[in-house]
PDB file of C-alpha atoms in Angstrom:
ATOM      1  CA  SER S 147      -1.854  -7.468  14.341  1.00 72.00           C
ATOM      2  CA  ALA S 148      -2.764  -9.518  11.413  1.00 81.00           C
ATOM      3  CA  VAL S 149      -3.219 -11.739   9.376  1.00 91.00           C
ATOM      4  CA  ILE S 150      -3.066 -12.008   5.268  1.00 95.00           C
ATOM      5  CA  SER S 151      -1.968 -15.261   3.184  1.00 97.00           C
ATOM      6  CA  GLN S 152      -2.322 -15.273  -0.556  1.00 98.00           C
ATOM      7  CA  LYS S 153      -2.003 -18.125  -3.330  1.00 97.00           C
ATOM      8  CA  PRO S 154      -0.694 -18.652  -5.089  1.00 97.00           C
ATOM      9  CA  SER S 155       3.136 -16.993  -4.007  1.00 97.00           C
ATOM     10  CA  ARG S 156       4.125 -16.454  -7.342  1.00 97.00           C
ATOM     11  CA  ASP S 157       2.913 -18.431 -10.796  1.00 97.00           C
ATOM     12  CA  ILE S 158       4.310 -18.190 -14.518  1.00 97.00           C
ATOM     13  CA  CYS S 159       1.035 -17.626 -17.034  1.00 97.00           C
ATOM     14  CA  GLN S 160       0.818 -18.108 -20.758  1.00 97.00           C
ATOM     15  CA  ARG S 161      -0.966 -15.518 -23.523  1.00 97.00           C
ATOM     16  CA  GLY S 162      -4.366 -15.399 -22.628  1.00 97.00           C
ATOM     17  CA  THR S 163      -5.238 -17.547 -20.093  1.00 97.00           C
ATOM     18  CA  SER S 164      -6.818 -16.563 -16.241  1.00 98.00           C
ATOM     19  CA  LEU S 165      -5.541 -16.315 -13.588  1.00 98.00           C
ATOM     20  CA  THR S 166      -6.955 -15.912  -9.427  1.00 98.00           C
ATOM     21  CA  ILE S 167      -5.254 -15.456  -6.682  1.00 98.00           C
ATOM     22  CA  GLN S 168      -6.762 -15.679  -3.006  1.00 98.00           C
ATOM     23  CA  CYS S 169      -6.632 -13.830   0.005  1.00 97.00           C
ATOM     24  CA  GLN S 170      -7.142 -14.841   3.290  1.00 97.00           C
ATOM     25  CA  VAL S 171      -7.460 -13.270   6.625  1.00 95.00           C
ATOM     26  CA  ASP S 172      -7.246 -15.100  10.046  1.00 93.00           C
ATOM     27  CA  SER S 173      -9.972 -12.482  11.094  1.00 90.00           C
ATOM     28  CA  GLN S 174     -12.989 -10.441  10.183  1.00 90.00           C
ATOM     29  CA  VAL S 175     -12.548  -6.666   8.078  1.00 89.00           C
ATOM     30  CA  THR S 176     -15.300  -4.882   6.516  1.00 87.00           C
ATOM     31  CA  MET S 177     -12.966  -4.070   4.487  1.00 89.00           C
ATOM     32  CA  MET S 178     -10.027  -5.529   1.661  1.00 94.00           C
ATOM     33  CA  PHE S 179      -8.138  -4.201  -1.254  1.00 96.00           C
ATOM     34  CA  TRP S 180      -6.600  -4.608  -3.683  1.00 98.00           C
ATOM     35  CA  TYR S 181      -3.355  -3.122  -5.775  1.00 98.00           C
ATOM     36  CA  ARG S 182      -0.627  -3.921  -7.990  1.00 98.00           C
ATOM     37  CA  GLN S 183       3.153  -2.611  -8.035  1.00 97.00           C
ATOM     38  CA  GLN S 184       5.762  -3.306 -10.360  1.00 93.00           C
ATOM     39  CA  PRO S 185       9.056  -3.948  -9.098  1.00 88.00           C
ATOM     40  CA  GLY S 186      10.454  -0.914  -7.958  1.00 89.00           C
ATOM     41  CA  GLN S 187       6.861   1.323  -8.899  1.00 95.00           C
ATOM     42  CA  SER S 188       4.566   2.140  -6.355  1.00 97.00           C
ATOM     43  CA  LEU S 189       1.305   0.708  -6.087  1.00 97.00           C
ATOM     44  CA  THR S 190      -1.732   1.208  -7.515  1.00 97.00           C
ATOM     45  CA  LEU S 191      -5.219   0.428  -6.122  1.00 96.00           C
ATOM     46  CA  ILE S 192      -7.692  -1.765  -7.652  1.00 97.00           C
ATOM     47  CA  ALA S 193     -10.496  -1.595  -6.320  1.00 96.00           C
ATOM     48  CA  THR S 194     -12.079  -2.645  -3.026  1.00 94.00           C
ATOM     49  CA  ALA S 195     -13.809  -5.111  -1.753  1.00 94.00           C
ATOM     50  CA  ASN S 196     -16.902  -5.011   0.951  1.00 87.00           C
ATOM     51  CA  GLN S 197     -18.883  -8.293   1.301  1.00 83.00           C
ATOM     52  CA  GLY S 198     -21.934  -8.012   0.091  1.00 81.00           C
ATOM     53  CA  SER S 199     -21.091  -5.841  -1.822  1.00 83.00           C
ATOM     54  CA  GLU S 200     -20.349  -5.387  -5.226  1.00 88.00           C
ATOM     55  CA  ALA S 201     -16.555  -4.234  -5.448  1.00 93.00           C
ATOM     56  CA  THR S 202     -15.143  -0.434  -6.785  1.00 94.00           C
ATOM     57  CA  TYR S 203     -12.622  -0.499  -9.623  1.00 96.00           C
ATOM     58  CA  GLU S 204     -10.746   3.147 -10.023  1.00 94.00           C
ATOM     59  CA  SER S 205     -10.464   4.310 -13.055  1.00 93.00           C
ATOM     60  CA  GLY S 206      -8.422   2.449 -15.536  1.00 94.00           C
ATOM     61  CA  PHE S 207      -9.814  -1.346 -14.236  1.00 97.00           C
ATOM     62  CA  VAL S 208     -12.922  -1.998 -15.055  1.00 96.00           C
ATOM     63  CA  ILE S 209     -15.017  -5.631 -13.615  1.00 96.00           C
ATOM     64  CA  ASP S 210     -14.601  -8.161 -16.792  1.00 97.00           C
ATOM     65  CA  LYS S 211     -10.902  -8.175 -15.891  1.00 97.00           C
ATOM     66  CA  PHE S 212     -10.586  -8.602 -12.890  1.00 98.00           C
ATOM     67  CA  PRO S 213     -13.948 -10.190 -11.204  1.00 97.00           C
ATOM     68  CA  ILE S 214     -13.320  -9.464  -7.404  1.00 97.00           C
ATOM     69  CA  SER S 215     -15.387 -12.082  -5.410  1.00 95.00           C
ATOM     70  CA  ARG S 216     -15.773 -11.570  -0.802  1.00 94.00           C
ATOM     71  CA  PRO S 217     -18.085 -14.181  -0.131  1.00 92.00           C
ATOM     72  CA  ASN S 218     -16.972 -13.485   3.501  1.00 92.00           C
ATOM     73  CA  LEU S 219     -15.386 -10.983   6.197  1.00 91.00           C
ATOM     74  CA  THR S 220     -12.613 -13.308   5.847  1.00 93.00           C
ATOM     75  CA  PHE S 221     -11.910 -14.264   2.461  1.00 95.00           C
ATOM     76  CA  SER S 222     -11.240 -12.535  -1.287  1.00 96.00           C
ATOM     77  CA  THR S 223     -10.126 -12.798  -4.444  1.00 97.00           C
ATOM     78  CA  LEU S 224      -9.083 -11.490  -7.509  1.00 98.00           C
ATOM     79  CA  THR S 225      -9.021 -12.773 -11.103  1.00 98.00           C
ATOM     80  CA  VAL S 226      -7.200 -11.337 -13.549  1.00 98.00           C
ATOM     81  CA  SER S 227      -8.965 -12.592 -16.617  1.00 98.00           C
ATOM     82  CA  ASN S 228      -7.579 -13.171 -20.628  1.00 97.00           C
ATOM     83  CA  MET S 229      -3.910 -12.299 -19.779  1.00 97.00           C
ATOM     84  CA  SER S 230      -1.195 -10.018 -21.769  1.00 97.00           C
ATOM     85  CA  PRO S 231       2.642  -9.889 -20.897  1.00 96.00           C
ATOM     86  CA  GLU S 232       1.605  -6.228 -19.836  1.00 96.00           C
ATOM     87  CA  ASP S 233      -0.131  -8.331 -16.867  1.00 97.00           C
ATOM     88  CA  SER S 234       2.924  -9.199 -15.501  1.00 97.00           C
ATOM     89  CA  SER S 235       3.067  -7.416 -11.809  1.00 97.00           C
ATOM     90  CA  ILE S 236       2.797  -8.026  -7.721  1.00 98.00           C
ATOM     91  CA  TYR S 237      -0.653  -8.309  -6.735  1.00 98.00           C
ATOM     92  CA  LEU S 238      -1.604  -8.152  -3.694  1.00 98.00           C
ATOM     93  CA  CYS S 239      -4.598  -7.877  -1.386  1.00 97.00           C
ATOM     94  CA  SER S 240      -4.494  -5.904   2.194  1.00 96.00           C
ATOM     95  CA  ALA S 241      -7.311  -5.858   5.074  1.00 93.00           C
ATOM     96  CA  ASP S 242      -8.084  -2.600   6.563  1.00 87.00           C
ATOM     97  CA  PHE S 243      -8.059  -2.599  10.761  1.00 80.00           C
ATOM     98  CA  SER S 244      -8.796   0.787  11.102  1.00 75.00           C
ATOM     99  CA  PRO S 245     -11.383   1.028  14.135  1.00 69.00           C
ATOM    100  CA  LEU S 246     -14.949   1.948  12.706  1.00 63.00           C
ATOM    101  CA  GLY S 247     -15.803   4.847  13.754  1.00 59.00           C
ATOM    102  CA  LEU S 248     -12.462   5.774  15.156  1.00 60.00           C
ATOM    103  CA  SER S 249     -11.427   8.545  12.337  1.00 60.00           C
ATOM    104  CA  SER S 250      -8.357   9.535  14.028  1.00 65.00           C
ATOM    105  CA  TYR S 251      -6.583   6.335  12.966  1.00 73.00           C
ATOM    106  CA  ASN S 252      -6.233   3.961   9.435  1.00 82.00           C
ATOM    107  CA  GLU S 253      -4.420   1.122   9.406  1.00 87.00           C
ATOM    108  CA  GLN S 254      -4.033  -1.391   6.401  1.00 90.00           C
ATOM    109  CA  PHE S 255      -2.388  -4.816   6.653  1.00 93.00           C
ATOM    110  CA  PHE S 256      -0.579  -6.607   3.634  1.00 96.00           C
ATOM    111  CA  GLY S 257      -0.493 -10.034   2.159  1.00 97.00           C
ATOM    112  CA  PRO S 258       3.118 -10.909   0.485  1.00 96.00           C
ATOM    113  CA  GLY S 259       2.232 -10.503  -2.839  1.00 97.00           C
ATOM    114  CA  THR S 260       1.599 -12.830  -5.614  1.00 98.00           C
ATOM    115  CA  ARG S 261       3.993 -12.294  -8.489  1.00 97.00           C
ATOM    116  CA  LEU S 262       3.196 -12.871 -11.520  1.00 97.00           C
ATOM    117  CA  THR S 263       4.411 -12.993 -15.078  1.00 97.00           C
ATOM    118  CA  VAL S 264       2.339 -13.408 -18.556  1.00 97.00           C
ATOM    119  CA  LEU S 265       4.662 -14.742 -21.544  1.00 96.00           C
TER     120      LEU S 265
ATOM    121  CA  GLY L 222      -5.800  13.948 -10.396  1.00 68.00           C
ATOM    122  CA  GLN L 223      -4.245  12.430  -7.252  1.00 83.00           C
ATOM    123  CA  SER L 224      -0.805  12.430  -7.546  1.00 93.00           C
ATOM    124  CA  LEU L 225       1.210  12.136  -4.240  1.00 96.00           C
ATOM    125  CA  GLU L 226       4.972  13.234  -4.529  1.00 97.00           C
ATOM    126  CA  GLN L 227       8.494  12.569  -3.141  1.00 98.00           C
ATOM    127  CA  PRO L 228      12.127  12.354  -4.184  1.00 98.00           C
ATOM    128  CA  SER L 229      12.836   8.955  -5.708  1.00 97.00           C
ATOM    129  CA  GLU L 230      15.828   8.826  -3.930  1.00 97.00           C
ATOM    130  CA  VAL L 231      17.259   8.997  -0.324  1.00 97.00           C
ATOM    131  CA  THR L 232      20.805   7.844   1.456  1.00 97.00           C
ATOM    132  CA  ALA L 233      21.893   8.931   4.780  1.00 97.00           C
ATOM    133  CA  VAL L 234      24.754   7.152   6.648  1.00 97.00           C
ATOM    134  CA  GLU L 235      23.681   5.192   9.893  1.00 97.00           C
ATOM    135  CA  GLY L 236      23.480   6.814  13.189  1.00 97.00           C
ATOM    136  CA  ALA L 237      21.931  10.653  10.772  1.00 98.00           C
ATOM    137  CA  ILE L 238      18.008  11.501  10.140  1.00 97.00           C
ATOM    138  CA  VAL L 239      16.446  12.019   7.405  1.00 98.00           C
ATOM    139  CA  GLN L 240      13.426  12.813   5.689  1.00 98.00           C
ATOM    140  CA  ILE L 241      11.833  11.898   3.951  1.00 98.00           C
ATOM    141  CA  ASN L 242       8.716  14.568   1.957  1.00 98.00           C
ATOM    142  CA  CYS L 243       6.043  13.907   0.361  1.00 98.00           C
ATOM    143  CA  THR L 244       3.414  16.306  -1.360  1.00 98.00           C
ATOM    144  CA  TYR L 245      -0.442  15.884  -1.749  1.00 96.00           C
ATOM    145  CA  GLN L 246      -2.775  17.266  -4.441  1.00 94.00           C
ATOM    146  CA  THR L 247      -6.169  14.156  -3.301  1.00 88.00           C
ATOM    147  CA  SER L 248      -9.174  14.904  -3.517  1.00 85.00           C
ATOM    148  CA  GLY L 249     -11.538  13.671   0.216  1.00 87.00           C
ATOM    149  CA  PHE L 250      -8.501  13.305   2.221  1.00 91.00           C
ATOM    150  CA  TYR L 251      -8.604  13.101   5.300  1.00 92.00           C
ATOM    151  CA  GLY L 252      -4.943  11.876   6.533  1.00 94.00           C
ATOM    152  CA  LEU L 253      -1.671  10.593   5.718  1.00 96.00           C
ATOM    153  CA  SER L 254       0.173   7.455   6.483  1.00 96.00           C
ATOM    154  CA  TRP L 255       3.584   5.885   6.113  1.00 97.00           C
ATOM    155  CA  TYR L 256       4.354   2.846   4.957  1.00 97.00           C
ATOM    156  CA  GLN L 257       7.518   1.051   5.134  1.00 98.00           C
ATOM    157  CA  GLN L 258       8.099  -2.296   2.144  1.00 98.00           C
ATOM    158  CA  HIS L 259      11.849  -4.206   1.985  1.00 97.00           C
ATOM    159  CA  ASP L 260      12.340  -5.903  -1.168  1.00 94.00           C
ATOM    160  CA  GLY L 261      10.516  -8.381  -2.088  1.00 92.00           C
ATOM    161  CA  GLY L 262       8.209  -8.311   0.968  1.00 95.00           C
ATOM    162  CA  ALA L 263       5.350  -6.257   2.440  1.00 96.00           C
ATOM    163  CA  PRO L 264       4.537  -3.400   3.129  1.00 96.00           C
ATOM    164  CA  THR L 265       3.804  -2.200   6.274  1.00 96.00           C
ATOM    165  CA  PHE L 266       2.345   1.214   8.033  1.00 94.00           C
ATOM    166  CA  LEU L 267       4.483   3.477  10.146  1.00 95.00           C
ATOM    167  CA  SER L 268       2.329   6.034  11.169  1.00 94.00           C
ATOM    168  CA  TYR L 269      -1.288   7.393  10.641  1.00 93.00           C
ATOM    169  CA  ASN L 270      -2.135  11.660  10.382  1.00 95.00           C
ATOM    170  CA  ALA L 271      -5.355  12.840  10.598  1.00 92.00           C
ATOM    171  CA  LEU L 272      -4.899  16.123  12.075  1.00 93.00           C
ATOM    172  CA  ASP L 273      -2.070  18.608  11.171  1.00 96.00           C
ATOM    173  CA  GLY L 274       1.702  18.308  13.463  1.00 96.00           C
ATOM    174  CA  LEU L 275       4.042  15.454  14.268  1.00 96.00           C
ATOM    175  CA  GLU L 276       3.136  12.477  15.700  1.00 93.00           C
ATOM    176  CA  GLU L 277       5.896  10.350  17.061  1.00 93.00           C
ATOM    177  CA  THR L 278       7.057   6.479  17.066  1.00 88.00           C
ATOM    178  CA  GLY L 279      10.027   5.196  18.578  1.00 93.00           C
ATOM    179  CA  ARG L 280      12.891   6.371  16.545  1.00 96.00           C
ATOM    180  CA  PHE L 281      10.250   7.048  13.887  1.00 96.00           C
ATOM    181  CA  SER L 282       8.218  10.878  13.121  1.00 97.00           C
ATOM    182  CA  SER L 283       5.306  12.015  10.729  1.00 97.00           C
ATOM    183  CA  PHE L 284       4.433  15.427  10.247  1.00 98.00           C
ATOM    184  CA  LEU L 285       1.476  16.553   8.159  1.00 98.00           C
ATOM    185  CA  SER L 286       0.517  20.001   6.836  1.00 97.00           C
ATOM    186  CA  ARG L 287      -2.759  20.225   5.407  1.00 95.00           C
ATOM    187  CA  SER L 288      -3.529  23.824   4.622  1.00 95.00           C
ATOM    188  CA  ASP L 289       0.156  23.276   2.889  1.00 96.00           C
ATOM    189  CA  SER L 290      -0.285  19.806   1.734  1.00 96.00           C
ATOM    190  CA  TYR L 291       2.597  18.596   2.812  1.00 97.00           C
ATOM    191  CA  GLY L 292       3.539  15.988   4.873  1.00 98.00           C
ATOM    192  CA  TYR L 293       6.855  14.877   5.608  1.00 98.00           C
ATOM    193  CA  LEU L 294       8.298  11.654   7.785  1.00 98.00           C
ATOM    194  CA  LEU L 295      11.366  11.396   9.725  1.00 98.00           C
ATOM    195  CA  LEU L 296      13.552   8.676  10.223  1.00 97.00           C
ATOM    196  CA  GLN L 297      16.369   9.042  13.495  1.00 97.00           C
ATOM    197  CA  GLU L 298      19.118   7.025  14.392  1.00 97.00           C
ATOM    198  CA  LEU L 299      19.115   5.256  11.003  1.00 98.00           C
ATOM    199  CA  GLN L 300      20.960   1.725  10.803  1.00 97.00           C
ATOM    200  CA  MET L 301      21.030  -0.189   8.580  1.00 97.00           C
ATOM    201  CA  LYS L 302      17.428  -2.867   8.583  1.00 97.00           C
ATOM    202  CA  ASP L 303      16.256   0.349   7.691  1.00 98.00           C
ATOM    203  CA  SER L 304      16.779   0.272   4.518  1.00 98.00           C
ATOM    204  CA  ALA L 305      14.435   0.406   2.221  1.00 98.00           C
ATOM    205  CA  SER L 306      11.308   2.636   0.457  1.00 98.00           C
ATOM    206  CA  TYR L 307       9.247   4.268   2.563  1.00 98.00           C
ATOM    207  CA  PHE L 308       5.392   5.086   0.321  1.00 98.00           C
ATOM    208  CA  CYS L 309       3.237   8.345   1.974  1.00 98.00           C
ATOM    209  CA  ALA L 310      -0.112   7.110   1.123  1.00 97.00           C
ATOM    210  CA  ALA L 311      -3.068   9.793   1.512  1.00 95.00           C
ATOM    211  CA  LEU L 312      -6.898   8.472   3.028  1.00 93.00           C
ATOM    212  CA  GLU L 313      -9.397   9.442   0.536  1.00 89.00           C
ATOM    213  CA  GLY L 314     -12.274   9.189   1.386  1.00 83.00           C
ATOM    214  CA  GLY L 315     -12.791   7.290   4.352  1.00 74.00           C
ATOM    215  CA  ASP L 316     -11.732   4.532   3.092  1.00 81.00           C
ATOM    216  CA  LYS L 317      -8.969   3.835   0.243  1.00 90.00           C
ATOM    217  CA  LEU L 318      -5.163   4.579  -0.416  1.00 93.00           C
ATOM    218  CA  ILE L 319      -3.485   6.096  -2.908  1.00 94.00           C
ATOM    219  CA  PHE L 320       0.026   5.601  -2.640  1.00 97.00           C
ATOM    220  CA  GLY L 321       3.030   8.119  -3.277  1.00 97.00           C
ATOM    221  CA  THR L 322       5.205   7.480  -5.886  1.00 97.00           C
ATOM    222  CA  GLY L 323       8.145   5.470  -3.256  1.00 98.00           C
ATOM    223  CA  THR L 324      11.512   6.355  -1.552  1.00 98.00           C
ATOM    224  CA  ARG L 325      13.975   3.901  -1.909  1.00 98.00           C
ATOM    225  CA  LEU L 326      16.325   4.949   1.414  1.00 98.00           C
ATOM    226  CA  GLN L 327      19.521   3.524   1.748  1.00 98.00           C
ATOM    227  CA  VAL L 328      21.529   3.788   4.622  1.00 98.00           C
ATOM    228  CA  PHE L 329      25.416   3.211   4.741  1.00 96.00           C
ATOM    229  CA  PRO L 330      27.624   2.065   7.300  1.00 95.00           C
TER     230      PRO L 330
END
């Protein structure tokens, strides 16, 4: 198993400002992911973050709005820029702990999430 | 486009068996995962099916049929603590998960 922590756990922000969410994993992983989840809804993948390369964004998400850093194999940040009330959501990071080269198995561990409210 | 459809809600009583279905339409499909999420908590991994057939892990089993683009999660001997949301998720391109619409399970005494 793995332990993933996120900071902050929650925040209330004013529109037009930016918030950076940190995600720390207790062991080295190649792939980390960022999701958004509205309360009571499903998870939507924002981007995949690999160490040493640019993040890969899903349709509907752009780097200018959600810049991501991945400086090493245990840490990543997601910034929500120029926030609006529509950005109010829970933001989750996850890490892939599947054994490399083992295609028959896949498992991701998730952080506890950051609950963001934009006023 | 990509989509994974699940029933929005399922109810059952303690000790019963429930099946949560998932039909998917994705590209680059590698396998199907299931995650459990309690209110206010993080999703936790339950199972992963790379091949057709049934995978059993304790009280939970998961099934995949690639030809039918269909899978299900079977929960046996239901307990109150099983009340949660359950998500199927398709592994695409070997690395990223696309989550289904989610099913809220309520277990009653």
